[in-house]
Amino acid sequence: VDVERVQPSAAQYGVAEQYFSAAEVADLRSLPAELRDEAFCNCWTRKEAYVKAKGWGLCCDLGGFRVSLVPGEPAALLHVDNDPAEVARWSLTSLEAGEEFRAALAVEGSGLRVQCFDFSGR
């Protein structure tokens, strides 16, 4: 699981250039400016959730795999450079984390069904 706060920052694009796949950077650049901060966070949380689930940490090549990032589209692992079959082995999903946050969950297997509960009393 990974959770990040959506924060407008021009520095994110440098991070994307350094750590995202070329296709993810192209997807990010193709979006209207008002969607890019959310898309960046979608991509980052999905990548981090996947590498955490794999036990790799951030020392792996984050550009070696591709996730979906467009706001409103389902979370998905789209491609893994050295193991295309990996895409079928893993499920990614977005989690509801409030207006200002993006969250993702990565699970090995398919048929993922997630239920979220709010126990805060709100």
PDB file of C-alpha atoms in Angstrom:
ATOM      1  CA  VAL A   1       0.000   0.000   0.000  1.00  0.00           C
ATOM      2  CA  ASP A   2       1.123   3.539  -0.610  1.00  0.00           C
ATOM      3  CA  VAL A   3      -0.539   6.868   0.216  1.00  0.00           C
ATOM      4  CA  GLU A   4       0.601  10.270  -1.021  1.00  0.00           C
ATOM      5  CA  ARG A   5      -0.732  13.805  -0.715  1.00  0.00           C
ATOM      6  CA  VAL A   6      -1.512  15.492  -4.049  1.00  0.00           C
ATOM      7  CA  GLN A   7       0.689  18.585  -4.067  1.00  0.00           C
ATOM      8  CA  PRO A   8       1.239  20.915  -6.980  1.00  0.00           C
ATOM      9  CA  SER A   9       4.931  21.077  -7.747  1.00  0.00           C
ATOM     10  CA  ALA A  10       6.971  21.733 -10.833  1.00  0.00           C
ATOM     11  CA  ALA A  11       9.666  19.495  -9.294  1.00  0.00           C
ATOM     12  CA  GLN A  12       7.428  16.462  -9.844  1.00  0.00           C
ATOM     13  CA  TYR A  13       8.149  16.573 -13.549  1.00  0.00           C
ATOM     14  CA  GLY A  14      11.859  16.165 -12.909  1.00  0.00           C
ATOM     15  CA  VAL A  15      11.055  13.193 -10.680  1.00  0.00           C
ATOM     16  CA  ALA A  16       8.876  11.738 -13.435  1.00  0.00           C
ATOM     17  CA  GLU A  17      11.648  12.157 -16.012  1.00  0.00           C
ATOM     18  CA  GLN A  18      14.095  10.386 -13.708  1.00  0.00           C
ATOM     19  CA  TYR A  19      11.943   7.551 -12.353  1.00  0.00           C
ATOM     20  CA  PHE A  20       8.929   6.916 -14.609  1.00  0.00           C
ATOM     21  CA  SER A  21       8.993   4.880 -17.807  1.00  0.00           C
ATOM     22  CA  ALA A  22       9.143   6.807 -21.084  1.00  0.00           C
ATOM     23  CA  ALA A  23       5.516   5.828 -21.776  1.00  0.00           C
ATOM     24  CA  GLU A  24       4.385   7.118 -18.364  1.00  0.00           C
ATOM     25  CA  VAL A  25       6.178  10.425 -18.931  1.00  0.00           C
ATOM     26  CA  ALA A  26       4.490  10.697 -22.342  1.00  0.00           C
ATOM     27  CA  ASP A  27       1.098   9.937 -20.769  1.00  0.00           C
ATOM     28  CA  LEU A  28       1.709  12.561 -18.090  1.00  0.00           C
ATOM     29  CA  ARG A  29       2.727  15.219 -20.629  1.00  0.00           C
ATOM     30  CA  SER A  30      -0.306  14.474 -22.830  1.00  0.00           C
ATOM     31  CA  LEU A  31      -2.756  15.382 -20.063  1.00  0.00           C
ATOM     32  CA  PRO A  32      -4.235  18.831 -19.521  1.00  0.00           C
ATOM     33  CA  ALA A  33      -2.225  20.791 -16.934  1.00  0.00           C
ATOM     34  CA  GLU A  34      -5.030  20.627 -14.355  1.00  0.00           C
ATOM     35  CA  LEU A  35      -4.830  16.791 -14.270  1.00  0.00           C
ATOM     36  CA  ARG A  36      -1.066  16.358 -14.125  1.00  0.00           C
ATOM     37  CA  ASP A  37      -0.558  16.643 -10.337  1.00  0.00           C
ATOM     38  CA  GLU A  38      -3.207  13.987  -9.687  1.00  0.00           C
ATOM     39  CA  ALA A  39      -1.817  11.789 -12.487  1.00  0.00           C
ATOM     40  CA  PHE A  40       1.697  12.082 -11.064  1.00  0.00           C
ATOM     41  CA  CYS A  41       0.419  10.966  -7.646  1.00  0.00           C
ATOM     42  CA  ASN A  42      -1.556   8.117  -9.203  1.00  0.00           C
ATOM     43  CA  CYS A  43       1.584   6.887 -10.938  1.00  0.00           C
ATOM     44  CA  TRP A  44       3.831   7.293  -7.903  1.00  0.00           C
ATOM     45  CA  THR A  45       1.472   5.544  -5.439  1.00  0.00           C
ATOM     46  CA  ARG A  46       0.870   2.656  -7.851  1.00  0.00           C
ATOM     47  CA  LYS A  47       4.589   2.205  -8.492  1.00  0.00           C
ATOM     48  CA  GLU A  48       5.418   2.335  -4.778  1.00  0.00           C
ATOM     49  CA  ALA A  49       2.620  -0.076  -3.851  1.00  0.00           C
ATOM     50  CA  TYR A  50       3.904  -2.566  -6.443  1.00  0.00           C
ATOM     51  CA  VAL A  51       7.573  -2.381  -5.420  1.00  0.00           C
ATOM     52  CA  LYS A  52       6.626  -2.639  -1.743  1.00  0.00           C
ATOM     53  CA  ALA A  53       4.503  -5.722  -2.465  1.00  0.00           C
ATOM     54  CA  LYS A  54       7.416  -7.257  -4.360  1.00  0.00           C
ATOM     55  CA  GLY A  55       9.766  -6.436  -1.466  1.00  0.00           C
ATOM     56  CA  TRP A  56      12.086  -4.455  -3.717  1.00  0.00           C
ATOM     57  CA  GLY A  57      11.952  -0.993  -2.177  1.00  0.00           C
ATOM     58  CA  LEU A  58      12.857   2.075  -4.182  1.00  0.00           C
ATOM     59  CA  CYS A  59      16.279   0.762  -5.140  1.00  0.00           C
ATOM     60  CA  CYS A  60      14.768  -1.028  -8.154  1.00  0.00           C
ATOM     61  CA  ASP A  61      14.390   0.455 -11.624  1.00  0.00           C
ATOM     62  CA  LEU A  62      11.043   2.272 -11.398  1.00  0.00           C
ATOM     63  CA  GLY A  63      11.217   2.950 -15.133  1.00  0.00           C
ATOM     64  CA  GLY A  64      11.338  -0.791 -15.844  1.00  0.00           C
ATOM     65  CA  PHE A  65       7.604  -1.182 -15.476  1.00  0.00           C
ATOM     66  CA  ARG A  66       4.535   0.834 -16.402  1.00  0.00           C
ATOM     67  CA  VAL A  67       1.333   1.566 -14.482  1.00  0.00           C
ATOM     68  CA  SER A  68      -1.817   3.431 -15.425  1.00  0.00           C
ATOM     69  CA  LEU A  69      -1.943   7.038 -14.256  1.00  0.00           C
ATOM     70  CA  VAL A  70      -4.761   8.920 -16.005  1.00  0.00           C
ATOM     71  CA  PRO A  71      -7.266  10.248 -13.435  1.00  0.00           C
ATOM     72  CA  GLY A  72     -10.555   8.369 -13.635  1.00  0.00           C
ATOM     73  CA  GLU A  73      -9.060   5.270 -15.261  1.00  0.00           C
ATOM     74  CA  PRO A  74      -8.661   2.066 -13.217  1.00  0.00           C
ATOM     75  CA  ALA A  75      -5.345   1.350 -11.527  1.00  0.00           C
ATOM     76  CA  ALA A  76      -3.386  -1.274 -13.457  1.00  0.00           C
ATOM     77  CA  LEU A  77       0.053  -2.738 -13.934  1.00  0.00           C
ATOM     78  CA  LEU A  78       0.434  -2.360 -17.700  1.00  0.00           C
ATOM     79  CA  HIS A  79       3.908  -3.677 -18.527  1.00  0.00           C
ATOM     80  CA  VAL A  80       7.026  -5.128 -16.903  1.00  0.00           C
ATOM     81  CA  ASP A  81      10.151  -4.996 -19.071  1.00  0.00           C
ATOM     82  CA  ASN A  82      11.863  -8.273 -18.138  1.00  0.00           C
ATOM     83  CA  ASP A  83       8.717 -10.276 -17.295  1.00  0.00           C
ATOM     84  CA  PRO A  84       5.584  -9.515 -19.345  1.00  0.00           C
ATOM     85  CA  ALA A  85       3.705 -12.336 -17.531  1.00  0.00           C
ATOM     86  CA  GLU A  86       4.016 -10.311 -14.319  1.00  0.00           C
ATOM     87  CA  VAL A  87       1.095  -8.143 -15.470  1.00  0.00           C
ATOM     88  CA  ALA A  88      -1.292 -11.112 -15.198  1.00  0.00           C
ATOM     89  CA  ARG A  89       0.047 -12.088 -11.754  1.00  0.00           C
ATOM     90  CA  TRP A  90      -0.597  -8.753 -10.015  1.00  0.00           C
ATOM     91  CA  SER A  91      -3.626  -6.581  -9.308  1.00  0.00           C
ATOM     92  CA  LEU A  92      -3.505  -2.868  -8.548  1.00  0.00           C
ATOM     93  CA  THR A  93      -6.388  -0.880  -7.178  1.00  0.00           C
ATOM     94  CA  SER A  94      -6.918   2.683  -6.052  1.00  0.00           C
ATOM     95  CA  LEU A  95      -8.134   3.266  -2.510  1.00  0.00           C
ATOM     96  CA  GLU A  96     -10.361   6.108  -1.384  1.00  0.00           C
ATOM     97  CA  ALA A  97      -8.146   8.344   0.731  1.00  0.00           C
ATOM     98  CA  GLY A  98      -9.912  11.718   0.645  1.00  0.00           C
ATOM     99  CA  GLU A  99      -9.741  14.728  -1.662  1.00  0.00           C
ATOM    100  CA  GLU A 100      -6.106  15.601  -1.057  1.00  0.00           C
ATOM    101  CA  PHE A 101      -4.632  12.085  -1.152  1.00  0.00           C
ATOM    102  CA  ARG A 102      -4.098   9.222  -3.569  1.00  0.00           C
ATOM    103  CA  ALA A 103      -3.620   5.655  -2.388  1.00  0.00           C
ATOM    104  CA  ALA A 104      -2.945   2.351  -4.110  1.00  0.00           C
ATOM    105  CA  LEU A 105      -2.866  -1.305  -3.145  1.00  0.00           C
ATOM    106  CA  ALA A 106      -0.893  -4.014  -4.965  1.00  0.00           C
ATOM    107  CA  VAL A 107      -1.762  -7.677  -4.459  1.00  0.00           C
ATOM    108  CA  GLU A 108      -0.398 -10.784  -6.125  1.00  0.00           C
ATOM    109  CA  GLY A 109      -3.322 -12.583  -7.756  1.00  0.00           C
ATOM    110  CA  SER A 110      -6.546 -11.618  -9.453  1.00  0.00           C
ATOM    111  CA  GLY A 111     -10.157 -11.176  -8.456  1.00  0.00           C
ATOM    112  CA  LEU A 112      -9.222  -8.530  -5.921  1.00  0.00           C
ATOM    113  CA  ARG A 113     -12.205  -7.290  -3.919  1.00  0.00           C
ATOM    114  CA  VAL A 114     -11.482  -4.485  -1.473  1.00  0.00           C
ATOM    115  CA  GLN A 115     -13.843  -3.088   1.103  1.00  0.00           C
ATOM    116  CA  CYS A 116     -12.953   0.072   2.983  1.00  0.00           C
ATOM    117  CA  PHE A 117     -14.548   1.149   6.244  1.00  0.00           C
ATOM    118  CA  ASP A 118     -14.459   4.437   8.127  1.00  0.00           C
ATOM    119  CA  PHE A 119     -14.302   3.856  11.883  1.00  0.00           C
ATOM    120  CA  SER A 120     -13.643   7.495  12.735  1.00  0.00           C
ATOM    121  CA  GLY A 121     -17.279   8.164  13.657  1.00  0.00           C
ATOM    122  CA  ARG A 122     -17.729  10.850  11.002  1.00  0.00           C
TER     123      ARG A 122
END
